[in-house]
Amino acid sequence: MIVKRKNMFFLSGKGFSYVIRISGEGYILHDYFGAQISPEPYCEEGRGWYCFQAAGEDGVCVDELRTEYPCYGHTDLGTPALMADRQPVLKYRSYEIISGKPAPKGLPSAVADGAETLVITAEDELLGVEVRLYYSVYTGEGALCRRTEITNLADAPLTLGAAYSASLAFSGSDYEEMHFAGSWGRERRPAFNTLTQGVYHIGNARGGSGHQINPFVIIKERGADEEHGDCYGFMLVYSGDHATEIEVDQRGRTRVHQGINPFGFRKTLVKGETFTSPECVLAYGCGLGSLSRAYHDFIRDKICRGEWSRRERPILINNWEATYMDFDEEKLMSIASLAAELGIELFVLDDGWFGKRDNDRRSLGDWVVNKSKIPSGIGGLAEKVNALGLKFGLWFEPEMVSPDSDLYRAHPDWAVRAQRSPALIRSQLVLDLTRPEVRKYVINAVCSMLDSANIEYVKWDMNRYITDMPREGFNYEYTLGLYEVMEAVTSSHPNVLFEGCSGGGGRFDAGILCYMPQIWTSDDTDPLERLYIQYGTSFGYPPLAMGSHVTESPNQHTGRRNSMDTRGAVSMSCNFGYELDITKLGMEDREEIKRQTALCRELRGLVAFGDFYRLLDPFSGNTGGWMSVEKDKSRAFVFVMRALFRPNSAPLRLRLKGLDPEARYRAGEAEYRGDMLMNRGIDIVFPFGDGASVRIMLKRI
Ligand code: DGJ
């Protein structure tokens, strides 16, 4: 709901309000963001006492205000949301309330369905700069979308160096910042800063959103935990260079900007031209748990789109860790036939099926099947797999080219390069998606393969960052090119389930989720590592967005041994699959896979569309765990895991969350009341050994 009362705008969604005030001088001020409040009666704004006050031509010191979109200079010396070669002083001009939500041109964004949008236009008449601030809310959602448009109204060009999507000014400074850091194989580990006076820059400039820093940041009241305290999320709907900049100022207030990373960014606007920022999804939660659930609902309802966004995902088997590139049709079919017997529903052919791709030094870009490996071709193989009752899926890495490929030999200039010969990573180069002819080639290569066979799933990989920047602003232009390609491919194949991937979880962001409703979470499939990775990822993203596979033991990345049971339980907490040579397994493991696939079919709707609660933080102890609760509280699935076995230790008393306190629940033979499970808790005795896990299925009686 959006209402205007005098000089105030009140925006609200599920459980939150956001209030903007226009000052007498025309500044657009942030007044409030937090738990839902009523618009009337509302209080006046307090002004502090300040020494050595600067005064602009209107007598105001903007540095003392909390503006919605700060610019640098004149009387504001804080970190700016907008930095340009003409620094405007923005004053309110007009507003508009629109039913729906205008889409940012060329960029992914939350859907318009059910939205209401406030557009505030501000201007610096003297310098000819216009800024439009977009705010969209949805009645049933606990999140708000913000973005910004900047237009040059003057004859002289306007060059932007920083143009963040959104800015928020908190009145206090008693906050902690939480972001999600890591590396390949260790993605999205919670990292913290206790904020004190100074500037914090949390971001990546790698051409992709990155394994290292995810474009999702939480600002939380100091001491806030899963259940308590004000928590604010900032999630960027963007897959390129991103930054969140936080400043705690001299007066004890906290400014946060999120958007495209200004490092390496530059955009020059000619007269009448507009820059459109990516969208930023802000959310409020009392406690981290409720903040996460607001994002989970929002991503499922408004970010992911298409047929698959509301569908349970098929149990897949992927041949990557089973065969790597060393396979032939017979080997693939032996895996697929057994998979069908064990209850698996989708067979995915990973890297190595095209050109002369027997190793990672060649053939990216040559999207033509290698008939010496697959004589039936992709169409023939898909038919054979379909005849077993399985769907067929295929891997691509469309953004790349190997120097040893026909594509590169024909078009060496299509690879991204700066002044010197470009750096190789994994022996490959990035295709320059800023060029229309390159985009056309990539769209055509992927689409014609999809149109030639019954391919019902695509894994879209991207295994290197951009290291050679031909010009300032290149990574931004690349990201726009990528989105054009993804839009063309996914919108023309609405029935295909797309899974994003980037050397594991290197491009796990809400931008990709607008095109592909699930993303490969990490190449690290060790269940203990996955406990950390999936726990960290869950702060912003729902289980339905994450892929998780059972792989072999000892794990190929860590050497750790884990039971089939634990590997299954961790993976079943997300979109479930297998990635090992099942033909080498004994009867016992095969029987276990049959049990797991049957259980997954029973559970996956709950895991996908239920409410997610974190129960135990693996980063601060020896155990970790979570649970999913059906929206109507009729069922729940609890998963807990102990990292290291400690002899002579007491059972774990585990308090559950989110159940109906009045209801009775059955778990196996036992019956419990919801209030008992949530207040007293249940005693967990872990099986013997490291990495042991326990799962509990609860059903309301
Ligand atoms: C990286 C991905 O994360 C893996 O799952 C696999 O698809 C390889 N690339 C293939 O090259």
XYZ file of C-alpha atoms in Angstrom, residues 21 29-31 42-50 64-66 171 253:
18
model
C 9.371 12.895 4.060
C 14.363 12.504 3.325
C 14.341 9.026 4.746
C 12.128 8.933 7.794
C 2.656 10.918 12.763
C 5.382 12.877 14.508
C 7.461 15.801 13.263
C 11.111 15.342 12.463
C 13.594 16.276 15.192
C 16.678 18.326 14.294
C 19.904 18.032 16.290
C 22.294 20.669 17.545
C 25.330 20.996 15.331
C 22.768 16.814 8.664
C 19.805 15.324 6.868
C 19.113 11.728 5.981
C 19.113 7.294 12.372
C 24.105 7.839 11.739
